[in-house]
Amino acid sequence: DAKTTQPPSMDCAEGRAANLPCNHSTISGNEYVYWYRQIHSQGPQYIIHGLKNNETNEMASLIITEDRKSSTLILPHATLRDTAVYYCIVRVTRTGNQFYFGTGTSLTVIP
Amino acid sequence: DTEVTQTPKHLVMGMTNKKSLKCEQHMGHRAMYWYKQKAKKPPELMFVYSYEKLSINESVPSRFSPECPNSSLLNLHLHALQPEDSALYLCASSQEPSGGTPLYNEQFFGPGTRLTVL
């Protein structure tokens, strides 16, 4: 199963871009990369997903390296409400559609 | 409606009690999931239901008994729990991928049930 590695914590100044890295060196060719975040004691919230190409939506951008072994989630203008734990997840397709969460990055946005 | 609801929000039970957690979605999703999350840890997958049938049990102790009575409901029956089972229990749902196609299937999570076992 593809696993993900993320730094345990990061700080970002309010209004600046937050760049959250993720390594997934064992990812398979048809496995998507998903990003979720979890604000304290709430359910995880979907942010963005991608397969090979870079993706952007109203919340964030996802940059996936050409070899697909790593990715970066970019929050372009971080706000205090973006303080959360961010999870990079690779969906396992071999046996179904389950998610296995990595340890995540705790992002603190500083005023 | 893109919401997954979970009841109750909080539950306190003794080790001899029997209780149930309930999860509901009306998005037409045919895959539903239970996760367990301990404090400061990531969610851990417990069970996966696909088309109302249990497809994955991640070696969960039998004191946790899942049930999917219909395509919109998912229950987790609890019996003889231990204090170490205290956690946030999360339910999620998604479309069911078909035939090995790498279908994008976002999982929608509920707010969770905070369980305390005394």
PDB file of C-alpha atoms in Angstrom:
ATOM      1  CA  ASP A   1       0.000   0.000   0.000  1.00  0.00           C
ATOM      2  CA  ALA A   2       1.237   3.460  -0.847  1.00  0.00           C
ATOM      3  CA  LYS A   3       2.152   5.407   2.255  1.00  0.00           C
ATOM      4  CA  THR A   4       2.661   9.088   2.779  1.00  0.00           C
ATOM      5  CA  THR A   5       5.223  11.054   4.739  1.00  0.00           C
ATOM      6  CA  GLN A   6       4.586  14.602   5.917  1.00  0.00           C
ATOM      7  CA  PRO A   7       6.376  16.973   8.287  1.00  0.00           C
ATOM      8  CA  PRO A   8       4.640  16.912  11.674  1.00  0.00           C
ATOM      9  CA  SER A   9       4.163  20.663  11.961  1.00  0.00           C
ATOM     10  CA  MET A  10       4.562  23.943  10.093  1.00  0.00           C
ATOM     11  CA  ASP A  11       3.921  27.610  10.754  1.00  0.00           C
ATOM     12  CA  CYS A  12       2.811  30.173   8.217  1.00  0.00           C
ATOM     13  CA  ALA A  13       2.255  33.916   8.494  1.00  0.00           C
ATOM     14  CA  GLU A  14      -1.260  35.111   7.823  1.00  0.00           C
ATOM     15  CA  GLY A  15      -1.679  36.260   4.229  1.00  0.00           C
ATOM     16  CA  ARG A  16       1.327  34.328   2.997  1.00  0.00           C
ATOM     17  CA  ALA A  17       1.285  31.141   0.959  1.00  0.00           C
ATOM     18  CA  ALA A  18       1.432  27.888   2.912  1.00  0.00           C
ATOM     19  CA  ASN A  19       3.279  25.106   1.106  1.00  0.00           C
ATOM     20  CA  LEU A  20       2.704  21.666   2.596  1.00  0.00           C
ATOM     21  CA  PRO A  21       4.875  18.850   1.217  1.00  0.00           C
ATOM     22  CA  CYS A  22       4.070  15.155   1.015  1.00  0.00           C
ATOM     23  CA  ASN A  23       6.171  12.192  -0.063  1.00  0.00           C
ATOM     24  CA  HIS A  24       4.458   9.160  -1.568  1.00  0.00           C
ATOM     25  CA  SER A  25       7.324   7.330  -3.229  1.00  0.00           C
ATOM     26  CA  THR A  26       5.483   3.973  -3.463  1.00  0.00           C
ATOM     27  CA  ILE A  27       2.458   5.360  -5.272  1.00  0.00           C
ATOM     28  CA  SER A  28       1.107   3.257  -8.130  1.00  0.00           C
ATOM     29  CA  GLY A  29       0.234   4.537 -11.567  1.00  0.00           C
ATOM     30  CA  ASN A  30      -3.523   4.728 -11.048  1.00  0.00           C
ATOM     31  CA  GLU A  31      -3.604   5.915  -7.453  1.00  0.00           C
ATOM     32  CA  TYR A  32      -4.933   9.379  -6.754  1.00  0.00           C
ATOM     33  CA  VAL A  33      -3.433  11.766  -4.227  1.00  0.00           C
ATOM     34  CA  TYR A  34      -6.005  13.396  -1.963  1.00  0.00           C
ATOM     35  CA  TRP A  35      -5.642  16.192   0.536  1.00  0.00           C
ATOM     36  CA  TYR A  36      -7.964  16.612   3.482  1.00  0.00           C
ATOM     37  CA  ARG A  37      -7.812  18.851   6.503  1.00  0.00           C
ATOM     38  CA  GLN A  38      -9.229  18.464   9.960  1.00  0.00           C
ATOM     39  CA  ILE A  39      -9.994  21.372  12.193  1.00  0.00           C
ATOM     40  CA  HIS A  40      -9.929  20.451  15.849  1.00  0.00           C
ATOM     41  CA  SER A  41     -12.426  17.682  16.699  1.00  0.00           C
ATOM     42  CA  GLN A  42     -14.356  18.045  13.446  1.00  0.00           C
ATOM     43  CA  GLY A  43     -14.638  15.548  10.596  1.00  0.00           C
ATOM     44  CA  PRO A  44     -11.979  15.726   7.883  1.00  0.00           C
ATOM     45  CA  GLN A  45     -12.797  18.104   5.051  1.00  0.00           C
ATOM     46  CA  TYR A  46     -11.896  17.452   1.438  1.00  0.00           C
ATOM     47  CA  ILE A  47      -9.537  19.993  -0.144  1.00  0.00           C
ATOM     48  CA  ILE A  48      -8.313  18.735  -3.489  1.00  0.00           C
ATOM     49  CA  HIS A  49      -7.175  15.655  -5.358  1.00  0.00           C
ATOM     50  CA  GLY A  50      -4.988  14.841  -8.363  1.00  0.00           C
ATOM     51  CA  LEU A  51      -3.576  12.024 -10.433  1.00  0.00           C
ATOM     52  CA  LYS A  52      -0.779  13.378 -12.626  1.00  0.00           C
ATOM     53  CA  ASN A  53      -1.436  16.988 -13.482  1.00  0.00           C
ATOM     54  CA  ASN A  54      -1.366  20.008 -11.252  1.00  0.00           C
ATOM     55  CA  GLU A  55      -4.793  20.985  -9.989  1.00  0.00           C
ATOM     56  CA  THR A  56      -6.353  24.157  -8.633  1.00  0.00           C
ATOM     57  CA  ASN A  57      -9.686  24.881  -7.032  1.00  0.00           C
ATOM     58  CA  GLU A  58     -11.143  27.629  -4.900  1.00  0.00           C
ATOM     59  CA  MET A  59      -9.376  26.361  -1.791  1.00  0.00           C
ATOM     60  CA  ALA A  60      -5.912  25.356  -2.902  1.00  0.00           C
ATOM     61  CA  SER A  61      -3.499  24.202  -5.576  1.00  0.00           C
ATOM     62  CA  LEU A  62      -1.899  20.785  -5.821  1.00  0.00           C
ATOM     63  CA  ILE A  63       1.486  20.362  -7.464  1.00  0.00           C
ATOM     64  CA  ILE A  64       2.480  16.769  -8.268  1.00  0.00           C
ATOM     65  CA  THR A  65       6.022  15.993  -9.388  1.00  0.00           C
ATOM     66  CA  GLU A  66       6.505  14.378 -12.771  1.00  0.00           C
ATOM     67  CA  ASP A  67       7.538  11.069 -11.217  1.00  0.00           C
ATOM     68  CA  ARG A  68       4.510  11.313  -8.882  1.00  0.00           C
ATOM     69  CA  LYS A  69       6.637  10.476  -5.848  1.00  0.00           C
ATOM     70  CA  SER A  70       5.792  13.696  -4.065  1.00  0.00           C
ATOM     71  CA  SER A  71       3.304  16.532  -4.050  1.00  0.00           C
ATOM     72  CA  THR A  72       2.788  19.941  -2.490  1.00  0.00           C
ATOM     73  CA  LEU A  73      -0.444  21.494  -1.324  1.00  0.00           C
ATOM     74  CA  ILE A  74      -0.468  25.273  -1.653  1.00  0.00           C
ATOM     75  CA  LEU A  75      -2.839  27.512   0.254  1.00  0.00           C
ATOM     76  CA  PRO A  76      -2.220  30.778  -1.581  1.00  0.00           C
ATOM     77  CA  HIS A  77      -3.210  33.268   1.117  1.00  0.00           C
ATOM     78  CA  ALA A  78      -3.384  31.546   4.474  1.00  0.00           C
ATOM     79  CA  THR A  79      -5.886  32.818   7.032  1.00  0.00           C
ATOM     80  CA  LEU A  80      -6.267  32.014  10.712  1.00  0.00           C
ATOM     81  CA  ARG A  81      -9.144  29.698   9.797  1.00  0.00           C
ATOM     82  CA  ASP A  82      -6.697  27.528   7.839  1.00  0.00           C
ATOM     83  CA  THR A  83      -5.083  26.393  11.093  1.00  0.00           C
ATOM     84  CA  ALA A  84      -5.698  22.640  11.022  1.00  0.00           C
ATOM     85  CA  VAL A  85      -4.100  19.249  10.520  1.00  0.00           C
ATOM     86  CA  TYR A  86      -3.573  18.547   6.830  1.00  0.00           C
ATOM     87  CA  TYR A  87      -3.546  14.965   5.605  1.00  0.00           C
ATOM     88  CA  CYS A  88      -2.060  13.736   2.360  1.00  0.00           C
ATOM     89  CA  ILE A  89      -3.688  10.442   1.390  1.00  0.00           C
ATOM     90  CA  VAL A  90      -3.153   7.973  -1.406  1.00  0.00           C
ATOM     91  CA  ARG A  91      -6.249   5.989  -2.211  1.00  0.00           C
ATOM     92  CA  VAL A  92      -5.592   2.277  -2.408  1.00  0.00           C
ATOM     93  CA  THR A  93      -7.229   0.887  -5.524  1.00  0.00           C
ATOM     94  CA  ARG A  94      -5.863  -2.644  -5.415  1.00  0.00           C
ATOM     95  CA  THR A  95      -8.413  -3.950  -2.922  1.00  0.00           C
ATOM     96  CA  GLY A  96     -11.100  -1.299  -3.004  1.00  0.00           C
ATOM     97  CA  ASN A  97     -11.408   2.363  -2.356  1.00  0.00           C
ATOM     98  CA  GLN A  98     -10.286   2.778   1.211  1.00  0.00           C
ATOM     99  CA  PHE A  99      -8.211   5.669   2.509  1.00  0.00           C
ATOM    100  CA  TYR A 100      -5.248   5.239   4.804  1.00  0.00           C
ATOM    101  CA  PHE A 101      -4.363   8.466   6.528  1.00  0.00           C
ATOM    102  CA  GLY A 102      -0.755   9.397   7.199  1.00  0.00           C
ATOM    103  CA  THR A 103       0.285  11.262  10.304  1.00  0.00           C
ATOM    104  CA  GLY A 104      -0.500  14.657   8.776  1.00  0.00           C
ATOM    105  CA  THR A 105       0.975  18.133   9.161  1.00  0.00           C
ATOM    106  CA  SER A 106      -0.309  20.442  11.859  1.00  0.00           C
ATOM    107  CA  LEU A 107      -0.377  23.880  10.237  1.00  0.00           C
ATOM    108  CA  THR A 108      -0.517  26.934  12.469  1.00  0.00           C
ATOM    109  CA  VAL A 109      -1.265  30.254  10.790  1.00  0.00           C
ATOM    110  CA  ILE A 110       0.252  33.068  12.799  1.00  0.00           C
ATOM    111  CA  PRO A 111      -1.288  36.561  12.875  1.00  0.00           C
TER     112      PRO A 111
ATOM    113  CA  ASP B   1     -27.485  17.466   0.133  1.00  0.00           C
ATOM    114  CA  THR B   2     -23.770  16.774   0.647  1.00  0.00           C
ATOM    115  CA  GLU B   3     -23.942  16.088   4.332  1.00  0.00           C
ATOM    116  CA  VAL B   4     -23.146  13.048   6.414  1.00  0.00           C
ATOM    117  CA  THR B   5     -24.875  13.151   9.780  1.00  0.00           C
ATOM    118  CA  GLN B   6     -23.863  11.237  12.877  1.00  0.00           C
ATOM    119  CA  THR B   7     -25.723  10.706  16.116  1.00  0.00           C
ATOM    120  CA  PRO B   8     -25.181  11.093  18.950  1.00  0.00           C
ATOM    121  CA  LYS B   9     -22.511  13.801  19.049  1.00  0.00           C
ATOM    122  CA  HIS B  10     -21.302  12.613  22.432  1.00  0.00           C
ATOM    123  CA  LEU B  11     -21.739   9.275  24.187  1.00  0.00           C
ATOM    124  CA  VAL B  12     -20.618   8.125  27.611  1.00  0.00           C
ATOM    125  CA  MET B  13     -21.024   4.446  28.382  1.00  0.00           C
ATOM    126  CA  GLY B  14     -19.929   1.893  30.921  1.00  0.00           C
ATOM    127  CA  MET B  15     -18.018  -1.243  30.023  1.00  0.00           C
ATOM    128  CA  THR B  16     -21.134  -3.394  30.410  1.00  0.00           C
ATOM    129  CA  ASN B  17     -23.415  -1.200  28.326  1.00  0.00           C
ATOM    130  CA  LYS B  18     -24.685  -1.782  24.807  1.00  0.00           C
ATOM    131  CA  LYS B  19     -24.999   1.281  22.620  1.00  0.00           C
ATOM    132  CA  SER B  20     -25.141   2.140  18.936  1.00  0.00           C
ATOM    133  CA  LEU B  21     -23.723   4.896  16.770  1.00  0.00           C
ATOM    134  CA  LYS B  22     -25.701   5.999  13.753  1.00  0.00           C
ATOM    135  CA  CYS B  23     -24.606   7.497  10.443  1.00  0.00           C
ATOM    136  CA  GLU B  24     -26.816   8.714   7.606  1.00  0.00           C
ATOM    137  CA  GLN B  25     -26.252  10.115   4.124  1.00  0.00           C
ATOM    138  CA  HIS B  26     -28.599  10.966   1.273  1.00  0.00           C
ATOM    139  CA  MET B  27     -26.104  11.487  -1.516  1.00  0.00           C
ATOM    140  CA  GLY B  28     -26.766   8.129  -3.138  1.00  0.00           C
ATOM    141  CA  HIS B  29     -23.347   6.862  -2.125  1.00  0.00           C
ATOM    142  CA  ARG B  30     -22.975   3.095  -2.082  1.00  0.00           C
ATOM    143  CA  ALA B  31     -19.721   2.962  -0.087  1.00  0.00           C
ATOM    144  CA  MET B  32     -19.727   3.800   3.605  1.00  0.00           C
ATOM    145  CA  TYR B  33     -16.936   3.712   6.158  1.00  0.00           C
ATOM    146  CA  TRP B  34     -16.242   3.739   9.873  1.00  0.00           C
ATOM    147  CA  TYR B  35     -13.033   5.259  11.211  1.00  0.00           C
ATOM    148  CA  LYS B  36     -11.680   5.519  14.737  1.00  0.00           C
ATOM    149  CA  GLN B  37      -9.569   8.483  15.776  1.00  0.00           C
ATOM    150  CA  LYS B  38      -7.645   8.728  19.025  1.00  0.00           C
ATOM    151  CA  ALA B  39      -6.488  12.085  20.307  1.00  0.00           C
ATOM    152  CA  LYS B  40      -3.693  13.641  18.246  1.00  0.00           C
ATOM    153  CA  LYS B  41      -3.657  10.665  15.870  1.00  0.00           C
ATOM    154  CA  PRO B  42      -4.935  10.298  12.297  1.00  0.00           C
ATOM    155  CA  PRO B  43      -8.191   8.489  11.574  1.00  0.00           C
ATOM    156  CA  GLU B  44      -7.837   4.720  11.342  1.00  0.00           C
ATOM    157  CA  LEU B  45     -10.050   2.753   9.004  1.00  0.00           C
ATOM    158  CA  MET B  46     -12.250   0.184  10.756  1.00  0.00           C
ATOM    159  CA  PHE B  47     -14.876  -1.049   8.289  1.00  0.00           C
ATOM    160  CA  VAL B  48     -15.908  -0.513   4.685  1.00  0.00           C
ATOM    161  CA  TYR B  49     -19.357  -1.294   3.317  1.00  0.00           C
ATOM    162  CA  SER B  50     -19.945  -1.581  -0.402  1.00  0.00           C
ATOM    163  CA  TYR B  51     -23.519  -1.884  -1.658  1.00  0.00           C
ATOM    164  CA  GLU B  52     -24.665  -2.647   1.884  1.00  0.00           C
ATOM    165  CA  LYS B  53     -22.242  -5.550   2.235  1.00  0.00           C
ATOM    166  CA  LEU B  54     -19.211  -5.570   4.504  1.00  0.00           C
ATOM    167  CA  SER B  55     -16.185  -5.545   2.215  1.00  0.00           C
ATOM    168  CA  ILE B  56     -13.359  -4.685   4.595  1.00  0.00           C
ATOM    169  CA  ASN B  57     -12.857  -5.330   8.305  1.00  0.00           C
ATOM    170  CA  GLU B  58      -9.495  -4.042   9.450  1.00  0.00           C
ATOM    171  CA  SER B  59      -9.150  -6.706  12.161  1.00  0.00           C
ATOM    172  CA  VAL B  60     -11.481  -4.815  14.460  1.00  0.00           C
ATOM    173  CA  PRO B  61     -12.404  -6.559  17.759  1.00  0.00           C
ATOM    174  CA  SER B  62     -15.822  -8.204  17.795  1.00  0.00           C
ATOM    175  CA  ARG B  63     -17.070  -5.820  20.494  1.00  0.00           C
ATOM    176  CA  PHE B  64     -17.568  -3.458  17.541  1.00  0.00           C
ATOM    177  CA  SER B  65     -20.325  -4.719  15.239  1.00  0.00           C
ATOM    178  CA  PRO B  66     -21.186  -2.763  12.104  1.00  0.00           C
ATOM    179  CA  GLU B  67     -24.485  -2.900  10.303  1.00  0.00           C
ATOM    180  CA  CYS B  68     -25.728  -1.374   7.071  1.00  0.00           C
ATOM    181  CA  PRO B  69     -29.525  -1.766   7.032  1.00  0.00           C
ATOM    182  CA  ASN B  70     -29.951   0.200   3.800  1.00  0.00           C
ATOM    183  CA  SER B  71     -27.985   2.330   1.373  1.00  0.00           C
ATOM    184  CA  SER B  72     -28.397   5.492   3.456  1.00  0.00           C
ATOM    185  CA  LEU B  73     -27.719   4.183   6.952  1.00  0.00           C
ATOM    186  CA  LEU B  74     -24.698   2.795   8.724  1.00  0.00           C
ATOM    187  CA  ASN B  75     -24.685   1.706  12.348  1.00  0.00           C
ATOM    188  CA  LEU B  76     -21.923   0.708  14.706  1.00  0.00           C
ATOM    189  CA  HIS B  77     -23.102  -1.443  17.609  1.00  0.00           C
ATOM    190  CA  LEU B  78     -20.965  -1.312  20.716  1.00  0.00           C
ATOM    191  CA  HIS B  79     -20.844  -3.935  23.453  1.00  0.00           C
ATOM    192  CA  ALA B  80     -18.470  -4.593  26.346  1.00  0.00           C
ATOM    193  CA  LEU B  81     -16.112  -1.813  25.337  1.00  0.00           C
ATOM    194  CA  GLN B  82     -12.908  -0.982  27.158  1.00  0.00           C
ATOM    195  CA  PRO B  83     -11.725   2.450  28.312  1.00  0.00           C
ATOM    196  CA  GLU B  84      -9.081   2.384  25.556  1.00  0.00           C
ATOM    197  CA  ASP B  85     -11.913   2.376  23.012  1.00  0.00           C
ATOM    198  CA  SER B  86     -12.656   5.973  23.944  1.00  0.00           C
ATOM    199  CA  ALA B  87     -12.165   7.981  20.758  1.00  0.00           C
ATOM    200  CA  LEU B  88     -13.832  10.024  18.032  1.00  0.00           C
ATOM    201  CA  TYR B  89     -15.716   7.720  15.693  1.00  0.00           C
ATOM    202  CA  LEU B  90     -16.070   9.061  12.188  1.00  0.00           C
ATOM    203  CA  CYS B  91     -18.379   7.924   9.433  1.00  0.00           C
ATOM    204  CA  ALA B  92     -17.780   8.653   5.769  1.00  0.00           C
ATOM    205  CA  SER B  93     -19.392   7.867   2.444  1.00  0.00           C
ATOM    206  CA  SER B  94     -18.374   7.937  -1.196  1.00  0.00           C
ATOM    207  CA  GLN B  95     -19.382   6.814  -4.618  1.00  0.00           C
ATOM    208  CA  GLU B  96     -18.414   3.234  -5.299  1.00  0.00           C
ATOM    209  CA  PRO B  97     -15.741   2.882  -7.995  1.00  0.00           C
ATOM    210  CA  SER B  98     -16.531   0.292 -10.593  1.00  0.00           C
ATOM    211  CA  GLY B  99     -14.497  -2.325 -12.383  1.00  0.00           C
ATOM    212  CA  GLY B 100     -11.000  -1.245 -11.427  1.00  0.00           C
ATOM    213  CA  THR B 101     -11.376   2.116 -13.120  1.00  0.00           C
ATOM    214  CA  PRO B 102      -9.394   4.716 -11.171  1.00  0.00           C
ATOM    215  CA  LEU B 103     -12.491   6.690 -10.425  1.00  0.00           C
ATOM    216  CA  TYR B 104     -12.135   9.770  -8.337  1.00  0.00           C
ATOM    217  CA  ASN B 105     -14.229   9.184  -5.244  1.00  0.00           C
ATOM    218  CA  GLU B 106     -14.089  11.883  -2.636  1.00  0.00           C
ATOM    219  CA  GLN B 107     -15.040  10.682   0.806  1.00  0.00           C
ATOM    220  CA  PHE B 108     -17.482  12.868   2.697  1.00  0.00           C
ATOM    221  CA  PHE B 109     -17.021  12.734   6.448  1.00  0.00           C
ATOM    222  CA  GLY B 110     -19.507  13.291   9.218  1.00  0.00           C
ATOM    223  CA  PRO B 111     -18.684  15.361  12.319  1.00  0.00           C
ATOM    224  CA  GLY B 112     -18.069  12.255  14.407  1.00  0.00           C
ATOM    225  CA  THR B 113     -19.303  10.828  17.696  1.00  0.00           C
ATOM    226  CA  ARG B 114     -17.104  11.466  20.713  1.00  0.00           C
ATOM    227  CA  LEU B 115     -17.229   8.228  22.732  1.00  0.00           C
ATOM    228  CA  THR B 116     -16.076   7.929  26.323  1.00  0.00           C
ATOM    229  CA  VAL B 117     -15.981   4.495  27.948  1.00  0.00           C
ATOM    230  CA  LEU B 118     -15.854   4.528  31.741  1.00  0.00           C
TER     231      LEU B 118
END
